[in-house]
N, CA, C and O atoms as a DFTB+ gen file, in Angstrom:
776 C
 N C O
     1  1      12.979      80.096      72.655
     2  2      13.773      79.831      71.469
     3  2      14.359      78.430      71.608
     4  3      14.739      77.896      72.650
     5  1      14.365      77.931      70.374
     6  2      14.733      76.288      70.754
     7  2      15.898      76.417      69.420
     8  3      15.705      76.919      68.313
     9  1      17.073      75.814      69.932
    10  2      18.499      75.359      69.380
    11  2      18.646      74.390      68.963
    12  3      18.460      73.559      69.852
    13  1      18.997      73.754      67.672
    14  2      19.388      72.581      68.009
    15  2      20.631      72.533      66.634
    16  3      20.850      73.368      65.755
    17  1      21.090      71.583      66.830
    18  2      22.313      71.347      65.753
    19  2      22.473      70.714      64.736
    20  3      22.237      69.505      64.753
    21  1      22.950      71.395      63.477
    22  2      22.473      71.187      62.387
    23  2      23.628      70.947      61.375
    24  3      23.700      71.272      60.189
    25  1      24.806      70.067      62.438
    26  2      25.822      69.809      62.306
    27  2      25.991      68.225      61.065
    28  3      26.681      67.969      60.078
    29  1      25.213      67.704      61.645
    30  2      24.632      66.114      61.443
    31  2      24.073      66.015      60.061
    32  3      24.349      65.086      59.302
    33  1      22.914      67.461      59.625
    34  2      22.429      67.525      58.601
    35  2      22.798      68.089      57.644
    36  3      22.271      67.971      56.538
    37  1      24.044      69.005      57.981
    38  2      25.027      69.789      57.146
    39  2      26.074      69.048      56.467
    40  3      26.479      69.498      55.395
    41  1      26.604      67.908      56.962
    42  2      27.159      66.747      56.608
    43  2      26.603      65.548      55.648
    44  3      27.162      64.943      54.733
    45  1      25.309      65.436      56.192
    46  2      24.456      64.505      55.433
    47  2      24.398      65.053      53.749
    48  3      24.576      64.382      52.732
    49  1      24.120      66.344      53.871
    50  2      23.672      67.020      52.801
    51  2      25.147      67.264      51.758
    52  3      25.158      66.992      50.557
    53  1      25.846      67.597      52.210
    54  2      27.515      67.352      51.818
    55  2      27.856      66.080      51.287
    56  3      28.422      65.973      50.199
    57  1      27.552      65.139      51.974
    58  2      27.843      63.741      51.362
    59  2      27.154      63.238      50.607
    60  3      27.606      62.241      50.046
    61  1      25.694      63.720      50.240
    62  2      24.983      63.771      49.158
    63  2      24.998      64.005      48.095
    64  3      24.792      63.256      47.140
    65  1      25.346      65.520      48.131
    66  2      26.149      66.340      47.281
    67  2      27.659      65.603      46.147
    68  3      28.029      65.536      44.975
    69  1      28.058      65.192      47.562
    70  2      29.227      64.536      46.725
    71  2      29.442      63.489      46.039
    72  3      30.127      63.322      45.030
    73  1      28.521      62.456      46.929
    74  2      28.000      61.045      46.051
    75  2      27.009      61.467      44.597
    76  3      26.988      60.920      43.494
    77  1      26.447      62.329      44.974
    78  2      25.478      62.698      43.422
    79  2      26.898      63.131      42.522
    80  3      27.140      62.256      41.691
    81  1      27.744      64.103      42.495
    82  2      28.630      64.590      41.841
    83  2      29.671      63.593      41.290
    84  3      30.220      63.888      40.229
    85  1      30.071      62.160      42.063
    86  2      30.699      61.800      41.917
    87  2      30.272      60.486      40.689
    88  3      31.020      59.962      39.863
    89  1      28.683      60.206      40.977
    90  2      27.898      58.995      40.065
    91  2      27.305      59.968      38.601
    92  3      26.673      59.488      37.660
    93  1      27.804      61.715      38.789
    94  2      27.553      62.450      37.282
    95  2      28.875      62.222      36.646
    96  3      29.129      61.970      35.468
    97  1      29.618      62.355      37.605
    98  2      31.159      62.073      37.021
    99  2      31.395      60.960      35.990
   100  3      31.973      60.972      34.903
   101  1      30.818      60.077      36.617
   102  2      30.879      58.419      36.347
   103  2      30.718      58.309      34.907
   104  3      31.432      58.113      33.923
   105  1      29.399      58.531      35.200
   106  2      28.088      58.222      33.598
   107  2      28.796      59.054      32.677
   108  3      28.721      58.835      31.468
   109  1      29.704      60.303      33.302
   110  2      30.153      61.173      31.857
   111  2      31.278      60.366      31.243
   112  3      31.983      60.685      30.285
   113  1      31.314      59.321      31.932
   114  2      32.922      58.864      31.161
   115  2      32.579      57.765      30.383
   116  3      33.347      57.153      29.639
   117  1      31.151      57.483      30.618
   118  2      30.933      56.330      29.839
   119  2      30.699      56.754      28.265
   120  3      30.976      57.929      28.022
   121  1      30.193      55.898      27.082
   122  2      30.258      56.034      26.215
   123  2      28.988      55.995      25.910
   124  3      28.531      56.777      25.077
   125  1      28.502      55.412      26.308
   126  2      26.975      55.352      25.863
   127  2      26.247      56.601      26.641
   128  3      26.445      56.985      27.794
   129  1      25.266      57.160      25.568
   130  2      24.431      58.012      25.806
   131  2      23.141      57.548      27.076
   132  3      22.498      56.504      26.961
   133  1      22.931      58.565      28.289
   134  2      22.170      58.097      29.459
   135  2      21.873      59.398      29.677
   136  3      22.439      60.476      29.857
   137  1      20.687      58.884      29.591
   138  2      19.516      60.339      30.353
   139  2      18.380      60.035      31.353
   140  3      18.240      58.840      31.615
   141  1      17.657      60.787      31.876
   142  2      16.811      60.202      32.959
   143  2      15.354      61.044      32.906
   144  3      15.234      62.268      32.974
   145  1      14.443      60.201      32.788
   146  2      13.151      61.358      32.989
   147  2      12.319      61.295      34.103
   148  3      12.740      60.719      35.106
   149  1      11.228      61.781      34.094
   150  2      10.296      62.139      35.132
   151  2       9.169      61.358      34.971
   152  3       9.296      60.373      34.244
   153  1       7.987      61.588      35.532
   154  2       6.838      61.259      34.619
   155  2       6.151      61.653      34.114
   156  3       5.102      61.208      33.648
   157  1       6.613      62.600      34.100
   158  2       6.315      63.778      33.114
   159  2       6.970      63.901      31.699
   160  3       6.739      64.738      30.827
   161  1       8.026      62.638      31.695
   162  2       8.648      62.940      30.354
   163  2       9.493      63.686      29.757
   164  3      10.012      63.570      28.647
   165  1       9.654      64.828      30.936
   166  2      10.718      65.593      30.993
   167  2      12.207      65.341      31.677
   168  3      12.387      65.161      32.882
   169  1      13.148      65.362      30.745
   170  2      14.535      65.448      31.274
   171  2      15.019      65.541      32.678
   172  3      14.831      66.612      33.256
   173  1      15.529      64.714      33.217
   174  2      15.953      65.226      34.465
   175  2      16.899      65.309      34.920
   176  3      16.949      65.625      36.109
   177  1      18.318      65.012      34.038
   178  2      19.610      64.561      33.877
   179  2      20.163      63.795      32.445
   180  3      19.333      63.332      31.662
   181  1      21.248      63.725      32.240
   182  2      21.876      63.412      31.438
   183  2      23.060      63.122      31.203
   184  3      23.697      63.834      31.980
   185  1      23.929      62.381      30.481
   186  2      25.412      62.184      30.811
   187  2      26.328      62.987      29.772
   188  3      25.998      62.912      28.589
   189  1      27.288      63.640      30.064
   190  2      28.447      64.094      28.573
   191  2      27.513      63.316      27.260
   192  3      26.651      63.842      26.555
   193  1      27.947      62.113      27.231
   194  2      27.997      61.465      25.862
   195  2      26.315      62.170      25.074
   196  3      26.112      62.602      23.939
   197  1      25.466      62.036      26.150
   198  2      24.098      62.140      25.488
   199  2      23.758      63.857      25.298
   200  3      22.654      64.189      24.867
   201  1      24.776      64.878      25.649
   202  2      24.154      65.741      25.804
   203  2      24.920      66.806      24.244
   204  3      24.611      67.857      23.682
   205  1      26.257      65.531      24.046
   206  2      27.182      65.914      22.895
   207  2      26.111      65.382      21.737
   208  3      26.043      66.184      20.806
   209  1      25.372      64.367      21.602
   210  2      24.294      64.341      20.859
   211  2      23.707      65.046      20.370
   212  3      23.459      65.148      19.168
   213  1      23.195      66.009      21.718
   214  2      21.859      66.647      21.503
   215  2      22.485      68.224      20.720
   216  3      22.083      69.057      19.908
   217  1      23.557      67.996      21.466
   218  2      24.132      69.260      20.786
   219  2      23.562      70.527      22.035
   220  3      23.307      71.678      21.681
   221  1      23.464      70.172      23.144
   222  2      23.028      71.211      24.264
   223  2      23.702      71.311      25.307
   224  3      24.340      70.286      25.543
   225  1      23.798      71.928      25.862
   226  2      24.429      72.204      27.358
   227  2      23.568      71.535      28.142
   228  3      24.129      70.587      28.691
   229  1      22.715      71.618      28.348
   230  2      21.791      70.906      29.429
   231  2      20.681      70.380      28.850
   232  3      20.595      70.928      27.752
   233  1      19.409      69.292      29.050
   234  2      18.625      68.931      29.304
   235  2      17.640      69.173      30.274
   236  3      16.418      69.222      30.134
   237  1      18.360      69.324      31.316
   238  2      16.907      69.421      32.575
   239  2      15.930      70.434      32.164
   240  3      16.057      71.646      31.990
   241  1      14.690      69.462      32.023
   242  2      13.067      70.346      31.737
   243  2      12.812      70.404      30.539
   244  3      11.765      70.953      30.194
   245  1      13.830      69.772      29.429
   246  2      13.320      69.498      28.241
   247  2      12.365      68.689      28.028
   248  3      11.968      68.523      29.181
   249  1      11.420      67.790      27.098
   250  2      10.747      66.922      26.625
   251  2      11.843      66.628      25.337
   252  3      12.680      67.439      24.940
   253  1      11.639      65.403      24.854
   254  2      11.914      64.935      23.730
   255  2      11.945      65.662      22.625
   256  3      12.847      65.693      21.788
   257  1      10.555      66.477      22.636
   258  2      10.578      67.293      21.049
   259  2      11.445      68.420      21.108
   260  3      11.597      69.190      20.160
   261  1      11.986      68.522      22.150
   262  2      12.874      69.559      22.451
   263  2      14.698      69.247      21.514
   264  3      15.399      70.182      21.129
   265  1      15.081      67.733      21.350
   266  2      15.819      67.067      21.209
   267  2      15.901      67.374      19.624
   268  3      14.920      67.921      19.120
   269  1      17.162      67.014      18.695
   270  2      17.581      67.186      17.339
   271  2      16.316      66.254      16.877
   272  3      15.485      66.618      16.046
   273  1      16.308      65.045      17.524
   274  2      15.498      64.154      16.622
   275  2      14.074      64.656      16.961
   276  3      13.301      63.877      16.403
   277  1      13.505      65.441      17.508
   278  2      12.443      65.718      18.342
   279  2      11.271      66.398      17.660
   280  3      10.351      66.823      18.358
   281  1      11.243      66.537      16.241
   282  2      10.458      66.815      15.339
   283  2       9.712      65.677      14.531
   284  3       8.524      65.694      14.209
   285  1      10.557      64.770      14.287
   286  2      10.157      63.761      13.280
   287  2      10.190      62.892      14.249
   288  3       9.040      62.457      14.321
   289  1      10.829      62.392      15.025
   290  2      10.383      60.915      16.258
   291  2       9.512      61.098      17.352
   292  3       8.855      60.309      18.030
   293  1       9.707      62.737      17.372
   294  2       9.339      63.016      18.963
   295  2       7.643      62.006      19.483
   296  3       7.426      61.109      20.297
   297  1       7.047      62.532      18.808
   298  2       6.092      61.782      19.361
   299  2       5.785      60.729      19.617
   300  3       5.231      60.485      20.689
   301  1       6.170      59.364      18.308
   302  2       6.412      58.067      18.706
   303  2       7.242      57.899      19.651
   304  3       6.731      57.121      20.457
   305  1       8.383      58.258      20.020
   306  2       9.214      58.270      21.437
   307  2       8.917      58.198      22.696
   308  3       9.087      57.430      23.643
   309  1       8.068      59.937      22.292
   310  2       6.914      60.171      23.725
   311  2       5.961      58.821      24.129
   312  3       5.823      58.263      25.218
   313  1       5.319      58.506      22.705
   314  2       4.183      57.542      23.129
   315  2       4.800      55.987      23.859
   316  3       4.315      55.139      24.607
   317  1       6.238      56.203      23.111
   318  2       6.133      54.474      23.451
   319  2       7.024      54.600      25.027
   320  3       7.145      53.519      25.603
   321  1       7.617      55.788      25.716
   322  2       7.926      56.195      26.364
   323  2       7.018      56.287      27.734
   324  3       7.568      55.851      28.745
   325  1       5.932      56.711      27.848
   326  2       4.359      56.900      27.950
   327  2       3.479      55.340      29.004
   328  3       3.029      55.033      30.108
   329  1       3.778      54.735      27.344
   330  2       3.793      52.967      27.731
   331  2       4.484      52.158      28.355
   332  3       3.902      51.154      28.767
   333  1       5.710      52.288      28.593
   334  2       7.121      51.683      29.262
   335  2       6.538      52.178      30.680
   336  3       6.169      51.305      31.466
   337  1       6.454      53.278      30.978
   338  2       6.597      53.738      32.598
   339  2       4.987      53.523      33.010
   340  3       4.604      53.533      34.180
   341  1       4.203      53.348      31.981
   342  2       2.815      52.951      32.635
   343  2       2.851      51.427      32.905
   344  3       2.399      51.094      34.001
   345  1       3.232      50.608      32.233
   346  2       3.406      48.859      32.376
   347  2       4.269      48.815      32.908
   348  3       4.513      47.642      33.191
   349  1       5.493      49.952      33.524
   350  2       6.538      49.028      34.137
   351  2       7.053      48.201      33.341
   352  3       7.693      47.423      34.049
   353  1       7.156      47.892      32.214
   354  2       8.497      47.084      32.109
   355  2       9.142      48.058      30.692
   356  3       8.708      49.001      30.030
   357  1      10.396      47.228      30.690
   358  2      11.971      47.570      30.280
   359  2      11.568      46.995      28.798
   360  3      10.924      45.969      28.578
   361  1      12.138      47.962      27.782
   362  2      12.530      47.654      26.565
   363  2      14.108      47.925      26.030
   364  3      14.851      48.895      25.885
   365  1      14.147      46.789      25.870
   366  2      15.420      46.321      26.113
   367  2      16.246      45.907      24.441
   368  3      15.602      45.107      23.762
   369  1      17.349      46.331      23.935
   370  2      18.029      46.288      22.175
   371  2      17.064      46.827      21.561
   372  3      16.932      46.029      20.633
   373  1      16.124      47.776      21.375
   374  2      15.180      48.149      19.890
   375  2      16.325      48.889      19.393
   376  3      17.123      49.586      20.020
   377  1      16.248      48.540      17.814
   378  2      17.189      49.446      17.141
   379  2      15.902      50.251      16.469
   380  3      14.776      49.790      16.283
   381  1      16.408      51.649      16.141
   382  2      15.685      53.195      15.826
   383  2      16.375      53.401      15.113
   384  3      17.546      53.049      15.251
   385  1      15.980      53.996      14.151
   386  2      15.987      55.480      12.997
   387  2      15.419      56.597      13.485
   388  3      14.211      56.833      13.526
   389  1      16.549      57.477      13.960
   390  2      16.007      58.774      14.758
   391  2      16.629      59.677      13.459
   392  3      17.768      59.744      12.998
   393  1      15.275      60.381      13.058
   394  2      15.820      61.280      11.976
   395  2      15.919      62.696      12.792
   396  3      15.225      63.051      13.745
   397  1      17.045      63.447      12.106
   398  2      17.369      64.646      12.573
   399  2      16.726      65.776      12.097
   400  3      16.099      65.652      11.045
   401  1      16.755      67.151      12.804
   402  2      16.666      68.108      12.127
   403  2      17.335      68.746      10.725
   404  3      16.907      69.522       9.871
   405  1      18.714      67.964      10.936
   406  2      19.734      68.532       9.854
   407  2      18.841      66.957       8.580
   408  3      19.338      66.771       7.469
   409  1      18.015      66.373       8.900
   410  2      18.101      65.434       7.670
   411  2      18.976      64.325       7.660
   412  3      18.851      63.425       6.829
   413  1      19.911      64.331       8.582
   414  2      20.547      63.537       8.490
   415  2      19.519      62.172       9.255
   416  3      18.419      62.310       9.790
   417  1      20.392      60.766       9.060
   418  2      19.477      59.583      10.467
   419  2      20.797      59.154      10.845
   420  3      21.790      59.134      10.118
   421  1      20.702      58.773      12.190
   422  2      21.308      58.073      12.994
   423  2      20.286      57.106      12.972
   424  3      19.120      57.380      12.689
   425  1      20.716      55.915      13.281
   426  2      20.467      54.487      13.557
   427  2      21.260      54.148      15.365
   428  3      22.409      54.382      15.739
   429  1      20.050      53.517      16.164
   430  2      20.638      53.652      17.303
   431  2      20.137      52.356      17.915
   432  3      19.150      51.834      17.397
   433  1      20.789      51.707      19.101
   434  2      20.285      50.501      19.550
   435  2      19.910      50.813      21.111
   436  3      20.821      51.253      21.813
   437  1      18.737      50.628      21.642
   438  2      18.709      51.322      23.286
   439  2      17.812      50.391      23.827
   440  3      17.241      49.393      23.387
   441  1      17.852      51.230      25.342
   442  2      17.444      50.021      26.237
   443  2      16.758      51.575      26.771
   444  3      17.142      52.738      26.652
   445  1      15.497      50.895      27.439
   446  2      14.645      51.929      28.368
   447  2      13.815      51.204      29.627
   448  3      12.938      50.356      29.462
   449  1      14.227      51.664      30.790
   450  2      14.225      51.090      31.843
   451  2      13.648      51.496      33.038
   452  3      14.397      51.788      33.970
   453  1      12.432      51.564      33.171
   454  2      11.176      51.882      34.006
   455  2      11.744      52.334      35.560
   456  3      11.878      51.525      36.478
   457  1      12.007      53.602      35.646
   458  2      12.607      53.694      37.304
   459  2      11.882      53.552      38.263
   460  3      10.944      54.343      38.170
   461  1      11.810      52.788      39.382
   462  2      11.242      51.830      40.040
   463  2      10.917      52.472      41.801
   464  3      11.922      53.164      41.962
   465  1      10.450      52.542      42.544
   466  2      10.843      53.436      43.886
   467  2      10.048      51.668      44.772
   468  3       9.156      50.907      44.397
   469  1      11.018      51.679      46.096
   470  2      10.977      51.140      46.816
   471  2       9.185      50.051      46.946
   472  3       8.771      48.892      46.925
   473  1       8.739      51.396      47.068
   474  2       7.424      50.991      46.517
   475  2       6.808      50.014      45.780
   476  3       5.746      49.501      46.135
   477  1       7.482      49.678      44.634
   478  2       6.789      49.212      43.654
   479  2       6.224      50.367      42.684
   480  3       5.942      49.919      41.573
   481  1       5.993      51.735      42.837
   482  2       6.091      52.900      41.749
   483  2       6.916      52.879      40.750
   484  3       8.094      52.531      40.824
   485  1       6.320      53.264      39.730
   486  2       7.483      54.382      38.505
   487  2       7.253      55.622      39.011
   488  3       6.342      56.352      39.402
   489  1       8.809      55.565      38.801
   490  2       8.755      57.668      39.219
   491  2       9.617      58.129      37.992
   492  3      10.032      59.287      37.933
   493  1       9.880      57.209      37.015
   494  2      10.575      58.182      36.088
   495  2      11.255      56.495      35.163
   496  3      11.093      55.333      35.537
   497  1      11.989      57.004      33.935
   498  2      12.691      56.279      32.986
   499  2      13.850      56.727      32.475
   500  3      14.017      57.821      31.936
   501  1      14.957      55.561      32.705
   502  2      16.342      55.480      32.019
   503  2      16.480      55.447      30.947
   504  3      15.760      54.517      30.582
   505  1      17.023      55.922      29.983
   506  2      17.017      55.672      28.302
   507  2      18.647      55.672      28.501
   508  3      19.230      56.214      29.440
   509  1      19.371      54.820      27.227
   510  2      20.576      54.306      27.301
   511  2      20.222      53.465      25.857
   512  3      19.419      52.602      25.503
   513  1      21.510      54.392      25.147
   514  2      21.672      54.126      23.582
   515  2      22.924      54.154      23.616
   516  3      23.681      54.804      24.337
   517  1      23.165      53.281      22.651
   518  2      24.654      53.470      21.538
   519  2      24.272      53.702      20.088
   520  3      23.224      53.290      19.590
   521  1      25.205      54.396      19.450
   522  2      24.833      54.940      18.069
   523  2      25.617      54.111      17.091
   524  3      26.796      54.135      16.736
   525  1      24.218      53.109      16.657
   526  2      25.057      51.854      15.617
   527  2      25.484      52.408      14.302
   528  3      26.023      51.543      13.612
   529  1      25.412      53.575      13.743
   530  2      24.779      54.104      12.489
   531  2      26.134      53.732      11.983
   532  3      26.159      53.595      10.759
   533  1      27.047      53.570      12.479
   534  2      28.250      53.047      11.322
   535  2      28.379      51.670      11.192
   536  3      28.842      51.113      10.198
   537  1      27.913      51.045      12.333
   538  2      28.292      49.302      11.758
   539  2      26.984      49.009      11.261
   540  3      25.970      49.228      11.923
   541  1      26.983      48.437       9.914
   542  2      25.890      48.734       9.132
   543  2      25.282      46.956       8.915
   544  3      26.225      46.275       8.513
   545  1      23.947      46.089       9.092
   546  2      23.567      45.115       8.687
   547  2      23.838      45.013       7.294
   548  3      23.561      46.057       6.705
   549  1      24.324      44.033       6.509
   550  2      24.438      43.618       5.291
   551  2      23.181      42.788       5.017
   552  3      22.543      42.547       6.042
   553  1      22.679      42.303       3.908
   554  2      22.027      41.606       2.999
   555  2      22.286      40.047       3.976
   556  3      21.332      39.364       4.348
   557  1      23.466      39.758       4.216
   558  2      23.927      38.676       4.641
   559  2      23.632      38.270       5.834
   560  3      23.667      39.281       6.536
   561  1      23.230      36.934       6.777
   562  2      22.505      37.447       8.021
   563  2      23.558      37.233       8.917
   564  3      24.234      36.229       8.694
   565  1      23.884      37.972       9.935
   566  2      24.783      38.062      11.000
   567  2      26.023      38.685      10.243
   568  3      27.069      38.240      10.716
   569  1      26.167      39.334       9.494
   570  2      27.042      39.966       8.775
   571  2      27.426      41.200       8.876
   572  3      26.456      41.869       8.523
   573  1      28.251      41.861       9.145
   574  2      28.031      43.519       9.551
   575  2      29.391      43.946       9.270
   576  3      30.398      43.266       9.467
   577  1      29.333      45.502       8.644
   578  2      29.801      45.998       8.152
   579  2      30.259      47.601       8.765
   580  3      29.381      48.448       8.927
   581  1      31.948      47.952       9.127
   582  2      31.733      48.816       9.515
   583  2      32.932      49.801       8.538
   584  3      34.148      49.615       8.581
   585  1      32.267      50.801       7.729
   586  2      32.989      51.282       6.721
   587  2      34.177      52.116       7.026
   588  3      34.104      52.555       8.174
   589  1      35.590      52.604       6.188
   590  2      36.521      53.027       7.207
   591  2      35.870      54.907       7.138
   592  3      36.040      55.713       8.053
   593  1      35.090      55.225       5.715
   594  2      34.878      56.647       5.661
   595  2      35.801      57.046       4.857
   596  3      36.333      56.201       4.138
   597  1      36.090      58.010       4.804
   598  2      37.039      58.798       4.339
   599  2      38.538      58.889       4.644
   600  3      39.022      59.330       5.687
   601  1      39.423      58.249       3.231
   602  2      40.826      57.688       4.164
   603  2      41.516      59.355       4.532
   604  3      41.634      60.529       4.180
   605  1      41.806      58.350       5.485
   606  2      42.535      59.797       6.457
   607  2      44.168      60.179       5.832
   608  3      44.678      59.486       4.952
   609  1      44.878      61.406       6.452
   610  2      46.080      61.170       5.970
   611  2      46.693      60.677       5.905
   612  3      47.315      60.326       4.902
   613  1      46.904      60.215       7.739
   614  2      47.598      58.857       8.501
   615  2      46.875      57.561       8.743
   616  3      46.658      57.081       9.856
   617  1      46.503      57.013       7.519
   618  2      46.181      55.912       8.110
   619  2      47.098      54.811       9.078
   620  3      46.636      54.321      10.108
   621  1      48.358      54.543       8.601
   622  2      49.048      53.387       9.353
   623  2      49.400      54.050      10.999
   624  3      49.667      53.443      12.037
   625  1      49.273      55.503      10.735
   626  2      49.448      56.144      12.624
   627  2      48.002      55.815      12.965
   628  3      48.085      55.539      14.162
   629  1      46.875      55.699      12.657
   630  2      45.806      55.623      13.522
   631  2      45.976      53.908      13.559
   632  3      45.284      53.417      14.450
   633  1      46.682      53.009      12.843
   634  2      46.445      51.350      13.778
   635  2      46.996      51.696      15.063
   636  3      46.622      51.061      16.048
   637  1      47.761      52.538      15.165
   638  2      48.924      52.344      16.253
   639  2      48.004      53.230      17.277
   640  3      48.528      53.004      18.368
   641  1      47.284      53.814      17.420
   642  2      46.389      54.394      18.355
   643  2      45.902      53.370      19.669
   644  3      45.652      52.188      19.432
   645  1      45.812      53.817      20.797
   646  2      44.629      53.561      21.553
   647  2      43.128      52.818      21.439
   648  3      42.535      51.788      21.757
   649  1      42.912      54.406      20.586
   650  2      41.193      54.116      20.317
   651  2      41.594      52.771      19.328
   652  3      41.470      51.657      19.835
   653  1      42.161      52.907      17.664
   654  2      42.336      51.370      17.233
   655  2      42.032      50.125      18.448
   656  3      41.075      49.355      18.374
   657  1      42.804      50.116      19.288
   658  2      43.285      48.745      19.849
   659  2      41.677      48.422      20.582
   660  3      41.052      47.363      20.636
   661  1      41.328      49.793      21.097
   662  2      40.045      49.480      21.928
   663  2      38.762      49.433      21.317
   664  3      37.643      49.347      21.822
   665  1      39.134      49.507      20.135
   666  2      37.906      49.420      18.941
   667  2      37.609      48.109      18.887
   668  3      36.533      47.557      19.116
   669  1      39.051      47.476      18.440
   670  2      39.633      46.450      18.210
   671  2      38.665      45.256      19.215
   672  3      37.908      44.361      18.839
   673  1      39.084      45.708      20.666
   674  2      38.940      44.578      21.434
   675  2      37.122      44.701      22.222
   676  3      36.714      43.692      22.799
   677  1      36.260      45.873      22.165
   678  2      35.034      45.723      21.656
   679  2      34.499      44.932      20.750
   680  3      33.671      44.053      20.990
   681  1      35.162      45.345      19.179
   682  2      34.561      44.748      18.401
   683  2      34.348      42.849      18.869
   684  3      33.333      42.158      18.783
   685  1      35.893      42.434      19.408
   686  2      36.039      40.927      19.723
   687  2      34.790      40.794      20.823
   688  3      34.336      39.649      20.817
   689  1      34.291      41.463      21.529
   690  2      34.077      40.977      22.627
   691  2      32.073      41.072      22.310
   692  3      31.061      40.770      22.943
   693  1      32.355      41.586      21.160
   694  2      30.672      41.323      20.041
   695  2      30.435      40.394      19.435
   696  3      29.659      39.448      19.574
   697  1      31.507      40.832      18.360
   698  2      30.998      39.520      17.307
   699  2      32.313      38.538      17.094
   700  3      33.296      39.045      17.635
   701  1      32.623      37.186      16.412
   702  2      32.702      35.901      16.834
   703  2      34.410      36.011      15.881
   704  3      35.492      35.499      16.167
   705  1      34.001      36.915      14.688
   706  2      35.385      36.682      13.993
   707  2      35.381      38.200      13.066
   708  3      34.433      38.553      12.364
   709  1      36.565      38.921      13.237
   710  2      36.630      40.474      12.728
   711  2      37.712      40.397      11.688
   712  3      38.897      40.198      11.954
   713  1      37.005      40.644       9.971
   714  2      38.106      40.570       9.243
   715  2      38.251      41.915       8.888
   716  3      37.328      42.717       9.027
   717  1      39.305      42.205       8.456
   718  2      40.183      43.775       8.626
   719  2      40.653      43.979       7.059
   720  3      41.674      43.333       6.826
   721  1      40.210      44.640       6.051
   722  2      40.234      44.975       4.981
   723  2      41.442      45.641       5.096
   724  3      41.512      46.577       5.894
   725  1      42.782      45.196       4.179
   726  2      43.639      46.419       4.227
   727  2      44.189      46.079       2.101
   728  3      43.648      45.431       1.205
   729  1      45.162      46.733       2.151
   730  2      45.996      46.784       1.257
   731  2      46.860      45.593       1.255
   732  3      47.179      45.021       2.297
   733  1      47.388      45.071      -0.382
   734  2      48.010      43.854      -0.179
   735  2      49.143      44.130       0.417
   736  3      49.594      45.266       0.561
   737  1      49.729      42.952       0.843
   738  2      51.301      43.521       1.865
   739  2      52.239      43.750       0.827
   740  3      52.198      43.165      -0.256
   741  1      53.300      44.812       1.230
   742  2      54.242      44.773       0.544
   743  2      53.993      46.511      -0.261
   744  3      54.891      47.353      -0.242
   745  1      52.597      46.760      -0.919
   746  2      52.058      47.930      -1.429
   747  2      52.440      48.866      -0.484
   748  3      53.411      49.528      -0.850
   749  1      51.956      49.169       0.720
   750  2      52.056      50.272       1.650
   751  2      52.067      49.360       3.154
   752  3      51.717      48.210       3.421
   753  1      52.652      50.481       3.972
   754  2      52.474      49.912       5.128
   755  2      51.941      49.295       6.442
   756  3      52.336      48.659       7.419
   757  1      50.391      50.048       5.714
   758  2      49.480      49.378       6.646
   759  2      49.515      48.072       6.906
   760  3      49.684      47.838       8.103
   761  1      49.360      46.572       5.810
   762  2      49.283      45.408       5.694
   763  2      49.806      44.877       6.672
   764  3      49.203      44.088       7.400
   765  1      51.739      45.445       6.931
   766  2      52.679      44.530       7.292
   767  2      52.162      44.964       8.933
   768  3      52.058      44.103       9.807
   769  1      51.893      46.285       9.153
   770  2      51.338      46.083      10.541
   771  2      50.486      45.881      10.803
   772  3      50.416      46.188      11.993
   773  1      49.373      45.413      10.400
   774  2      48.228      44.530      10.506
   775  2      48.564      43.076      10.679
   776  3      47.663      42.242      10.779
């Protein structure tokens, strides 16, 4: 009978564990939607943001057509998906019209990013979107438009928000000059705190 100790590898595997748990943690706090596939095309992870999308609890072992948009895009997705991890390289800002099951479209801007192994292999692909569908291109070029929707009750409590300020200082850190549609001053109170 041969012994040996499996002290070393019980640890290893623990700290694995925890570094994986701690880089799912991460990606869930981000905002942008991140998922990961195989080469097979199938799901192999995913972050909060992308999975509030999908409207699922999990991903792992899905395919694309599995996904809301996964009827009407799925296949162009697949294909150009297909192509990325066979050439190895990264497609990088395409903006999409991913139509939904409900009919509805999102409009989305993403990056897809050939996962790479020491090697020189693909063993799989990053996908990483943000969902532009509210700041909308105008007629005008470099012009963009992001509508307020439906006025809320509180409008002058949501300037005073958080999210406002960090909307706010995104938007600056995009585009060059942000003009802010309000009410004339003096009418209501939004203006004067603007």
């Amino acid at each position: 009978i041969q012994r040996r100790n499996i002290t070393v590898e019980k640890k290893s595997a623990v700290a694995a564990e925890s570094s994986r748990q701690f880089l799912q943690t991460l990606i869930d706090l981000l905002p942008t939607r991140i998922a990961w596939k195989g080469l097979d095309g199938r799901y192999q992870g995913a972050n909060r943001a992308f999975l509030d999308d999908a409207g699922l609890p999990d991903v792992i072992g899905k395919s694309v057509r599995d996904m809301p948009w996964g009827a009407t895009s799925g296949q162009q997705i697949d294909d150009e998906e297909r192509h990325l991890m066979a050439t190895g390289e990264p497609q990088m800002g395409k903006v999409v019209a991913l139509n939904r099951l409900d009919g509805s479209v999102r409009w989305i801007r993403s990056d897809r990013l050939p996962l790479v192994a020491a090697n020189g292999a693909v063993y799989g692909l990053l996908v990483a979107y943000v969902d532009i569908t509210a700041i909308k291109a105008t007629e005008v070029p470099n012009l963009f438009v992001l509508p307020c929707g439906p006025v809320p009750p509180n409008p002058t409590e949501l300037i005073h928000t958080n999210a406002f300020s960090k909307l706010l200082k995104q938007l600056g850190e995009r585009y060059d000059r942000i003009i802010i549609d309000s009410p004339p001053v003096g009418a209501v109170s939004d203006a004067i705190i603007m």
